PDB file of C-alpha atoms in Angstrom:
ATOM      1  CA  MET K   1      -0.205   0.114  -0.377  1.00 42.00           C
ATOM      2  CA  VAL K   2       1.046   3.506  -0.782  1.00 46.00           C
ATOM      3  CA  ARG K   3       1.842   5.351   2.622  1.00 48.00           C
ATOM      4  CA  MET K   4       0.991   8.769   1.113  1.00 50.00           C
ATOM      5  CA  ILE K   5       2.028  12.673   2.180  1.00 53.00           C
ATOM      6  CA  ASN K   6      -0.431  14.590   2.976  1.00 68.00           C
ATOM      7  CA  PRO K   7      -1.196  16.987   0.314  1.00 75.00           C
ATOM      8  CA  LEU K   8      -1.037  14.102  -1.748  1.00 79.00           C
ATOM      9  CA  LYS K   9      -3.762  12.287   1.008  1.00 81.00           C
ATOM     10  CA  ASN K  10      -5.782  15.438  -0.059  1.00 84.00           C
ATOM     11  CA  ILE K  11      -5.800  14.902  -3.314  1.00 87.00           C
ATOM     12  CA  ALA K  12      -6.950  11.442  -2.529  1.00 85.00           C
ATOM     13  CA  GLU K  13      -9.857  13.004  -0.711  1.00 87.00           C
ATOM     14  CA  ARG K  14     -11.351  15.908  -3.518  1.00 87.00           C
ATOM     15  CA  VAL K  15     -11.166  13.187  -6.591  1.00 85.00           C
ATOM     16  CA  LYS K  16     -12.657  10.392  -4.421  1.00 85.00           C
ATOM     17  CA  TYR K  17     -15.410  13.153  -3.697  1.00 85.00           C
ATOM     18  CA  SER K  18     -15.589  14.268  -7.371  1.00 82.00           C
ATOM     19  CA  LEU K  19     -16.208  10.503  -8.375  1.00 77.00           C
ATOM     20  CA  LEU K  20     -18.543   9.842  -5.874  1.00 78.00           C
ATOM     21  CA  ALA K  21     -20.573  12.797  -6.644  1.00 77.00           C
ATOM     22  CA  GLU K  22     -21.160  10.839 -10.108  1.00 64.00           C
ATOM     23  CA  GLY K  23     -23.808   8.474  -9.042  1.00 57.00           C
ATOM     24  CA  GLU K  24     -24.419   6.100  -6.214  1.00 56.00           C
ATOM     25  CA  HIS K  25     -23.702   3.288  -7.656  1.00 62.00           C
ATOM     26  CA  LEU K  26     -19.861   4.029  -7.560  1.00 66.00           C
ATOM     27  CA  ASN K  27     -18.058   2.217  -4.356  1.00 70.00           C
ATOM     28  CA  PRO K  28     -15.927   3.923  -2.455  1.00 76.00           C
ATOM     29  CA  THR K  29     -13.649   1.144  -1.686  1.00 76.00           C
ATOM     30  CA  GLY K  30     -13.253   0.679  -5.378  1.00 73.00           C
ATOM     31  CA  ILE K  31     -12.361   4.124  -5.507  1.00 77.00           C
ATOM     32  CA  ASP K  32      -9.604   4.316  -2.690  1.00 83.00           C
ATOM     33  CA  LYS K  33      -7.864   1.527  -4.639  1.00 80.00           C
ATOM     34  CA  LEU K  34      -8.394   3.146  -8.238  1.00 78.00           C
ATOM     35  CA  ILE K  35      -6.743   6.240  -6.725  1.00 84.00           C
ATOM     36  CA  GLU K  36      -3.813   4.171  -4.955  1.00 83.00           C
ATOM     37  CA  THR K  37      -3.139   2.269  -8.303  1.00 79.00           C
ATOM     38  CA  THR K  38      -3.026   5.656 -10.197  1.00 81.00           C
ATOM     39  CA  LEU K  39      -0.738   7.010  -7.699  1.00 82.00           C
ATOM     40  CA  HIS K  40       1.855   3.933  -8.070  1.00 79.00           C
ATOM     41  CA  LEU K  41       1.637   4.674 -12.081  1.00 76.00           C
ATOM     42  CA  TYR K  42       2.621   7.948 -11.588  1.00 77.00           C
ATOM     43  CA  SER K  43       5.664   7.498  -9.170  1.00 75.00           C
ATOM     44  CA  ALA K  44       6.542   4.349 -11.314  1.00 69.00           C
ATOM     45  CA  SER K  45       7.205   6.798 -14.424  1.00 64.00           C
ATOM     46  CA  ASP K  46      10.700   8.234 -15.665  1.00 61.00           C
ATOM     47  CA  THR K  47       9.743  11.150 -15.205  1.00 62.00           C
ATOM     48  CA  SER K  48       7.720  10.875 -11.712  1.00 68.00           C
ATOM     49  CA  GLU K  49       9.127  13.750  -9.778  1.00 71.00           C
ATOM     50  CA  THR K  50       7.606  15.578 -12.745  1.00 74.00           C
ATOM     51  CA  ASN K  51       4.367  14.077 -12.540  1.00 75.00           C
ATOM     52  CA  LEU K  52       3.939  14.177  -8.432  1.00 80.00           C
ATOM     53  CA  ILE K  53       4.423  18.098  -9.071  1.00 83.00           C
ATOM     54  CA  LEU K  54       2.766  19.343 -11.497  1.00 85.00           C
ATOM     55  CA  LEU K  55      -0.112  17.073  -9.762  1.00 87.00           C
ATOM     56  CA  LEU K  56       0.318  18.954  -6.318  1.00 88.00           C
ATOM     57  CA  GLN K  57       0.598  22.289  -8.171  1.00 89.00           C
ATOM     58  CA  ARG K  58      -2.755  21.908 -10.268  1.00 90.00           C
ATOM     59  CA  PHE K  59      -4.735  20.660  -7.010  1.00 91.00           C
ATOM     60  CA  GLU K  60      -3.319  23.347  -4.913  1.00 91.00           C
ATOM     61  CA  LEU K  61      -4.074  25.848  -7.474  1.00 92.00           C
ATOM     62  CA  CYS K  62      -7.788  24.326  -7.626  1.00 91.00           C
ATOM     63  CA  GLN K  63      -8.154  24.550  -3.695  1.00 89.00           C
ATOM     64  CA  ASP K  64      -7.034  28.001  -3.894  1.00 91.00           C
ATOM     65  CA  LEU K  65      -9.795  28.940  -6.907  1.00 91.00           C
ATOM     66  CA  ASN K  66     -12.221  27.034  -4.375  1.00 89.00           C
ATOM     67  CA  GLU K  67     -11.595  29.302  -1.550  1.00 90.00           C
ATOM     68  CA  GLN K  68     -12.162  32.279  -3.409  1.00 90.00           C
ATOM     69  CA  GLY K  69     -15.528  31.337  -4.135  1.00 90.00           C
ATOM     70  CA  TYR K  70     -14.707  29.714  -8.050  1.00 88.00           C
ATOM     71  CA  ASN K  71     -16.571  26.399  -8.415  1.00 87.00           C
ATOM     72  CA  ILE K  72     -13.893  23.725  -9.599  1.00 88.00           C
ATOM     73  CA  PRO K  73     -16.954  21.041 -11.624  1.00 85.00           C
ATOM     74  CA  ASN K  74     -16.156  17.549 -10.174  1.00 82.00           C
ATOM     75  CA  ASP K  75     -15.377  16.138 -13.661  1.00 79.00           C
ATOM     76  CA  VAL K  76     -12.504  18.685 -14.027  1.00 84.00           C
ATOM     77  CA  ILE K  77     -11.094  17.559 -10.770  1.00 87.00           C
ATOM     78  CA  THR K  78     -11.516  13.881 -11.869  1.00 82.00           C
ATOM     79  CA  ALA K  79      -9.846  14.762 -15.612  1.00 81.00           C
ATOM     80  CA  LEU K  80      -6.733  16.571 -13.463  1.00 86.00           C
ATOM     81  CA  PHE K  81      -6.387  13.140 -11.893  1.00 86.00           C
ATOM     82  CA  PHE K  82      -6.364  10.955 -14.877  1.00 82.00           C
ATOM     83  CA  GLN K  83      -4.967  12.616 -17.730  1.00 79.00           C
ATOM     84  CA  GLY K  84      -1.132  11.731 -16.617  1.00 75.00           C
ATOM     85  CA  ILE K  85      -2.034   8.128 -17.355  1.00 74.00           C
ATOM     86  CA  PHE K  86      -3.952   8.988 -20.570  1.00 70.00           C
ATOM     87  CA  GLN K  87      -1.895  11.365 -22.192  1.00 68.00           C
ATOM     88  CA  ASP K  88       1.428   9.113 -21.194  1.00 67.00           C
ATOM     89  CA  PRO K  89       2.227   7.477 -24.537  1.00 60.00           C
ATOM     90  CA  SER K  90       3.753   5.012 -22.552  1.00 62.00           C
ATOM     91  CA  PHE K  91       1.391   3.787 -20.348  1.00 62.00           C
ATOM     92  CA  PRO K  92      -0.445   1.460 -23.244  1.00 59.00           C
ATOM     93  CA  ALA K  93       2.743  -0.396 -23.592  1.00 60.00           C
ATOM     94  CA  ARG K  94       2.633  -1.066 -19.119  1.00 59.00           C
ATOM     95  CA  LEU K  95       0.238  -4.222 -19.838  1.00 56.00           C
ATOM     96  CA  THR K  96       2.538  -6.297 -20.740  1.00 60.00           C
ATOM     97  CA  GLY K  97       5.744  -4.549 -19.273  1.00 62.00           C
ATOM     98  CA  GLU K  98       7.496  -3.695 -16.386  1.00 62.00           C
ATOM     99  CA  TYR K  99       4.540  -2.137 -14.344  1.00 60.00           C
ATOM    100  CA  SER K 100       2.058  -4.430 -16.332  1.00 64.00           C
ATOM    101  CA  ASP K 101       0.710  -5.690 -12.968  1.00 68.00           C
ATOM    102  CA  ILE K 102       0.140  -2.182 -11.476  1.00 63.00           C
ATOM    103  CA  THR K 103      -1.704  -1.408 -14.974  1.00 60.00           C
ATOM    104  CA  ALA K 104      -3.974  -4.499 -14.932  1.00 64.00           C
ATOM    105  CA  ASP K 105      -5.230  -3.452 -11.704  1.00 67.00           C
ATOM    106  CA  PHE K 106      -5.798  -0.013 -12.846  1.00 66.00           C
ATOM    107  CA  TYR K 107      -8.142  -1.377 -15.512  1.00 62.00           C
ATOM    108  CA  THR K 108      -9.535  -3.563 -12.984  1.00 64.00           C
ATOM    109  CA  GLU K 109     -10.585  -1.077 -10.210  1.00 63.00           C
ATOM    110  CA  ILE K 110     -12.208   1.302 -13.138  1.00 62.00           C
ATOM    111  CA  SER K 111     -14.479  -1.832 -14.015  1.00 58.00           C
ATOM    112  CA  LEU K 112     -15.448  -2.279 -10.280  1.00 58.00           C
ATOM    113  CA  ILE K 113     -16.386   1.250  -9.553  1.00 54.00           C
ATOM    114  CA  ARG K 114     -18.540   1.608 -12.630  1.00 51.00           C
ATOM    115  CA  GLU K 115     -21.290   0.121 -13.858  1.00 49.00           C
ATOM    116  CA  ASP K 116     -20.353   1.595 -17.519  1.00 50.00           C
ATOM    117  CA  ALA K 117     -16.781   0.114 -16.714  1.00 45.00           C
ATOM    118  CA  TYR K 118     -13.756   1.169 -18.316  1.00 50.00           C
ATOM    119  CA  ALA K 119     -14.574   2.378 -21.676  1.00 55.00           C
ATOM    120  CA  ASP K 120     -16.921   5.508 -20.874  1.00 57.00           C
ATOM    121  CA  PHE K 121     -14.784   6.842 -18.004  1.00 57.00           C
ATOM    122  CA  VAL K 122     -11.811   6.854 -20.093  1.00 60.00           C
ATOM    123  CA  ASN K 123     -13.785   8.554 -22.873  1.00 63.00           C
ATOM    124  CA  SER K 124     -15.673  10.950 -20.305  1.00 59.00           C
ATOM    125  CA  VAL K 125     -11.777  12.145 -19.664  1.00 63.00           C
ATOM    126  CA  ASN K 126     -10.810  12.247 -22.511  1.00 64.00           C
ATOM    127  CA  GLU K 127     -13.305  14.283 -24.347  1.00 65.00           C
ATOM    128  CA  LEU K 128     -12.683  17.365 -21.783  1.00 62.00           C
ATOM    129  CA  LEU K 129      -8.869  16.556 -22.718  1.00 62.00           C
ATOM    130  CA  SER K 130     -10.097  16.281 -26.064  1.00 63.00           C
ATOM    131  CA  THR K 131     -11.363  20.239 -26.196  1.00 58.00           C
ATOM    132  CA  ALA K 132      -8.790  21.261 -23.752  1.00 54.00           C
ATOM    133  CA  LYS K 133      -5.704  20.295 -26.577  1.00 57.00           C
ATOM    134  CA  LYS K 134      -7.497  22.603 -28.996  1.00 54.00           C
ATOM    135  CA  GLY K 135      -5.963  25.784 -27.470  1.00 51.00           C
ATOM    136  CA  GLN K 136      -7.534  28.832 -28.348  1.00 47.00           C
ATOM    137  CA  ARG K 137     -10.617  27.176 -29.380  1.00 49.00           C
ATOM    138  CA  VAL K 138     -12.193  26.554 -25.691  1.00 50.00           C
ATOM    139  CA  SER K 139     -14.087  29.366 -25.515  1.00 52.00           C
ATOM    140  CA  ASP K 140     -17.471  28.067 -26.107  1.00 58.00           C
ATOM    141  CA  ASP K 141     -17.013  25.084 -23.545  1.00 66.00           C
ATOM    142  CA  HIS K 142     -15.984  26.472 -20.248  1.00 77.00           C
ATOM    143  CA  LYS K 143     -15.130  23.309 -18.342  1.00 78.00           C
ATOM    144  CA  SER K 144     -12.210  22.481 -21.065  1.00 77.00           C
ATOM    145  CA  ALA K 145     -11.607  26.198 -20.767  1.00 82.00           C
ATOM    146  CA  LEU K 146     -10.688  25.678 -17.197  1.00 85.00           C
ATOM    147  CA  LEU K 147      -8.743  22.370 -17.223  1.00 83.00           C
ATOM    148  CA  LEU K 148      -6.610  23.837 -19.916  1.00 84.00           C
ATOM    149  CA  ASP K 149      -5.962  26.978 -17.674  1.00 89.00           C
ATOM    150  CA  ILE K 150      -5.610  24.976 -14.806  1.00 91.00           C
ATOM    151  CA  ASN K 151      -2.997  22.991 -16.600  1.00 87.00           C
ATOM    152  CA  ASN K 152      -1.088  25.630 -18.387  1.00 89.00           C
ATOM    153  CA  SER K 153      -0.794  27.344 -14.795  1.00 92.00           C
ATOM    154  CA  PHE K 154       2.653  26.443 -14.563  1.00 92.00           C
ATOM    155  CA  LEU K 155       3.503  28.408 -16.941  1.00 94.00           C
ATOM    156  CA  ALA K 156       3.327  31.507 -15.043  1.00 94.00           C
ATOM    157  CA  GLY K 157       4.813  30.414 -11.789  1.00 92.00           C
ATOM    158  CA  GLU K 158       8.160  31.074  -9.942  1.00 92.00           C
ATOM    159  CA  ARG K 159      11.119  31.137 -12.142  1.00 93.00           C
ATOM    160  CA  ASN K 160      12.417  28.124  -9.651  1.00 92.00           C
ATOM    161  CA  ASP K 161       9.485  26.156 -10.349  1.00 90.00           C
ATOM    162  CA  TYR K 162       9.165  26.634 -13.876  1.00 93.00           C
ATOM    163  CA  LEU K 163      12.717  25.636 -14.458  1.00 92.00           C
ATOM    164  CA  SER K 164      12.285  22.188 -12.602  1.00 89.00           C
ATOM    165  CA  ILE K 165       8.483  21.254 -14.525  1.00 90.00           C
ATOM    166  CA  VAL K 166      10.419  22.313 -18.367  1.00 93.00           C
ATOM    167  CA  ALA K 167      13.431  20.287 -17.270  1.00 92.00           C
ATOM    168  CA  GLY K 168      11.381  17.263 -16.576  1.00 87.00           C
ATOM    169  CA  ILE K 169       9.349  17.528 -19.480  1.00 89.00           C
ATOM    170  CA  ALA K 170      12.309  17.496 -21.783  1.00 92.00           C
ATOM    171  CA  ARG K 171      13.736  15.019 -19.985  1.00 88.00           C
ATOM    172  CA  ARG K 172      10.707  12.695 -20.616  1.00 82.00           C
ATOM    173  CA  HIS K 173      11.090  13.562 -24.511  1.00 86.00           C
ATOM    174  CA  LEU K 174      14.427  12.504 -23.836  1.00 88.00           C
ATOM    175  CA  SER K 175      14.055   9.353 -22.432  1.00 82.00           C
ATOM    176  CA  GLU K 176      11.227   8.382 -25.086  1.00 80.00           C
ATOM    177  CA  GLY K 177      13.837   8.569 -27.427  1.00 88.00           C
ATOM    178  CA  VAL K 178      13.537  12.241 -29.260  1.00 91.00           C
ATOM    179  CA  THR K 179      17.537  13.485 -30.052  1.00 94.00           C
ATOM    180  CA  PRO K 180      18.393  17.348 -28.341  1.00 94.00           C
ATOM    181  CA  GLU K 181      18.140  18.765 -31.460  1.00 95.00           C
ATOM    182  CA  LYS K 182      14.891  17.442 -32.466  1.00 96.00           C
ATOM    183  CA  TYR K 183      13.737  18.525 -29.002  1.00 95.00           C
ATOM    184  CA  VAL K 184      15.246  21.579 -28.979  1.00 96.00           C
ATOM    185  CA  GLU K 185      13.838  22.704 -32.372  1.00 96.00           C
ATOM    186  CA  LYS K 186      10.172  21.642 -31.583  1.00 95.00           C
ATOM    187  CA  ARG K 187       9.795  22.964 -27.930  1.00 95.00           C
ATOM    188  CA  THR K 188      10.898  26.280 -29.409  1.00 96.00           C
ATOM    189  CA  GLU K 189       8.485  26.299 -32.270  1.00 95.00           C
ATOM    190  CA  HIS K 190       5.686  24.896 -29.825  1.00 93.00           C
ATOM    191  CA  LEU K 191       6.582  28.069 -27.101  1.00 95.00           C
ATOM    192  CA  ARG K 192       6.429  30.716 -30.126  1.00 95.00           C
ATOM    193  CA  GLY K 193       3.445  29.349 -31.200  1.00 91.00           C
ATOM    194  CA  ILE K 194       1.870  29.706 -27.483  1.00 91.00           C
ATOM    195  CA  ILE K 195       3.865  33.186 -27.238  1.00 94.00           C
ATOM    196  CA  SER K 196       2.158  34.495 -30.367  1.00 92.00           C
ATOM    197  CA  ARG K 197      -1.728  33.860 -29.370  1.00 88.00           C
ATOM    198  CA  ASN K 198      -3.620  36.611 -28.314  1.00 87.00           C
ATOM    199  CA  PHE K 199      -4.737  35.386 -24.502  1.00 86.00           C
ATOM    200  CA  ILE K 200      -2.748  32.011 -23.184  1.00 88.00           C
ATOM    201  CA  PHE K 201      -5.921  31.841 -20.633  1.00 89.00           C
ATOM    202  CA  HIS K 202      -9.286  31.867 -21.213  1.00 84.00           C
ATOM    203  CA  THR K 203     -10.944  31.940 -17.992  1.00 86.00           C
ATOM    204  CA  ASP K 204     -12.293  34.927 -15.657  1.00 85.00           C
ATOM    205  CA  PRO K 205      -9.421  33.334 -12.167  1.00 86.00           C
ATOM    206  CA  PHE K 206      -6.420  34.047 -14.532  1.00 88.00           C
ATOM    207  CA  GLY K 207      -5.935  37.770 -15.043  1.00 80.00           C
ATOM    208  CA  ASP K 208      -3.629  39.657 -17.199  1.00 84.00           C
ATOM    209  CA  ASP K 209      -0.899  39.169 -14.464  1.00 89.00           C
ATOM    210  CA  LEU K 210      -0.754  35.472 -15.208  1.00 92.00           C
ATOM    211  CA  ASP K 211      -0.784  36.221 -18.927  1.00 94.00           C
ATOM    212  CA  LEU K 212       2.564  38.557 -18.933  1.00 95.00           C
ATOM    213  CA  ASN K 213       4.510  36.190 -16.489  1.00 96.00           C
ATOM    214  CA  ALA K 214       3.731  33.180 -18.460  1.00 96.00           C
ATOM    215  CA  ARG K 215       5.119  34.510 -21.632  1.00 97.00           C
ATOM    216  CA  GLU K 216       8.073  36.402 -19.815  1.00 97.00           C
ATOM    217  CA  ASN K 217       9.108  32.091 -18.469  1.00 97.00           C
ATOM    218  CA  MET K 218       8.191  30.909 -21.804  1.00 97.00           C
ATOM    219  CA  ARG K 219      10.999  33.541 -23.700  1.00 98.00           C
ATOM    220  CA  TRP K 220      13.248  32.804 -21.223  1.00 97.00           C
ATOM    221  CA  GLU K 221      12.949  29.209 -21.693  1.00 97.00           C
ATOM    222  CA  THR K 222      13.549  29.469 -25.543  1.00 97.00           C
ATOM    223  CA  SER K 223      16.715  31.639 -24.821  1.00 96.00           C
ATOM    224  CA  VAL K 224      18.253  29.009 -22.425  1.00 96.00           C
ATOM    225  CA  ILE K 225      16.496  26.072 -23.978  1.00 96.00           C
ATOM    226  CA  GLU K 226      20.143  23.970 -25.095  1.00 95.00           C
ATOM    227  CA  ASP K 227      21.049  24.786 -21.469  1.00 94.00           C
ATOM    228  CA  ILE K 228      17.600  23.279 -20.189  1.00 94.00           C
ATOM    229  CA  VAL K 229      18.667  20.231 -22.366  1.00 94.00           C
ATOM    230  CA  GLN K 230      21.695  19.570 -21.123  1.00 92.00           C
ATOM    231  CA  LEU K 231      20.262  19.635 -17.905  1.00 89.00           C
ATOM    232  CA  ALA K 232      17.549  17.553 -18.601  1.00 86.00           C
ATOM    233  CA  GLY K 233      20.147  14.902 -20.090  1.00 82.00           C
ATOM    234  CA  GLN K 234      22.460  14.970 -16.992  1.00 80.00           C
ATOM    235  CA  ILE K 235      19.221  14.093 -14.798  1.00 65.00           C
ATOM    236  CA  LYS K 236      18.184  11.792 -16.952  1.00 57.00           C
ATOM    237  CA  ARG K 237      21.479   9.863 -16.359  1.00 58.00           C
ATOM    238  CA  ALA K 238      21.282   9.991 -12.619  1.00 51.00           C
ATOM    239  CA  SER K 239      17.621   8.817 -12.544  1.00 50.00           C
ATOM    240  CA  GLN K 240      19.140   5.289 -14.465  1.00 48.00           C
ATOM    241  CA  VAL K 241      21.270   4.065 -11.355  1.00 42.00           C
ATOM    242  CA  PHE K 242      18.572   3.885  -9.577  1.00 40.00           C
ATOM    243  CA  SER K 243      15.515   1.428 -10.061  1.00 40.00           C
ATOM    244  CA  PRO K 244      11.645   2.111  -9.897  1.00 42.00           C
ATOM    245  CA  ASN K 245      11.474   1.357  -6.577  1.00 41.00           C
ATOM    246  CA  HIS K 246      13.647   4.535  -5.749  1.00 38.00           C
ATOM    247  CA  ARG K 247      11.358   6.389  -7.347  1.00 36.00           C
ATOM    248  CA  THR K 248       8.432   6.760  -4.782  1.00 34.00           C
ATOM    249  CA  HIS K 249      10.028   9.000  -2.320  1.00 34.00           C
ATOM    250  CA  LEU K 250       7.432  11.208  -2.814  1.00 33.00           C
ATOM    251  CA  LEU K 251       4.946   9.347  -1.932  1.00 33.00           C
ATOM    252  CA  THR K 252       6.171   8.509   1.963  1.00 31.00           C
ATOM    253  CA  PRO K 253       7.150  10.850   4.565  1.00 28.00           C
TER     254      PRO K 253
END
């Protein structure tokens, strides 16, 4: 069993509440197991630290927004929690890979907590994610716009926090076989595309100050991106000396 630090316990309780709000047919014990299995998968990733830092940051933001009077819909909370798995290119491979037992548990727990089992659950999350991915075309869908803004909120974070996250993003792509040169090219193109948008954020909680901070961070990243890739490569090599069992320290006291 995963022993979670307090912030992750708070996230688990919030996700559990959101899932239970969908209907009485959901099994609370099954939900607990599903959430625990999901955290196992996040911690088993080669970029577990980045996954968990983003998870904590996004849910802390949701809590702050709720305290300010903004109501974060339950399905947005659900999508925020599970999206790291559904968007992970390596996740399907884990069915037969090193983490196949954990992945199988994930599918099993989904089928136990919902009457309509796995497919509808994944589709409901992916529908929000798919709309959010359209970037500036989310204005007619408030939930997807809110999901997109929460996901992108790290862009406006403190510089050290931003560096930690983008180095993790670079490390993930390098781990997937992308060459440093190709990553620099594609990442720079991606950042310039975002900077060129009229609006980076689309919903009321995210104002002009965050927009300006995000643009400043991204311009800075483009100016030092080769150094970030070099840093990511060093972290990647260092992490390879540890087994996956050593990558769970963020989940334990």
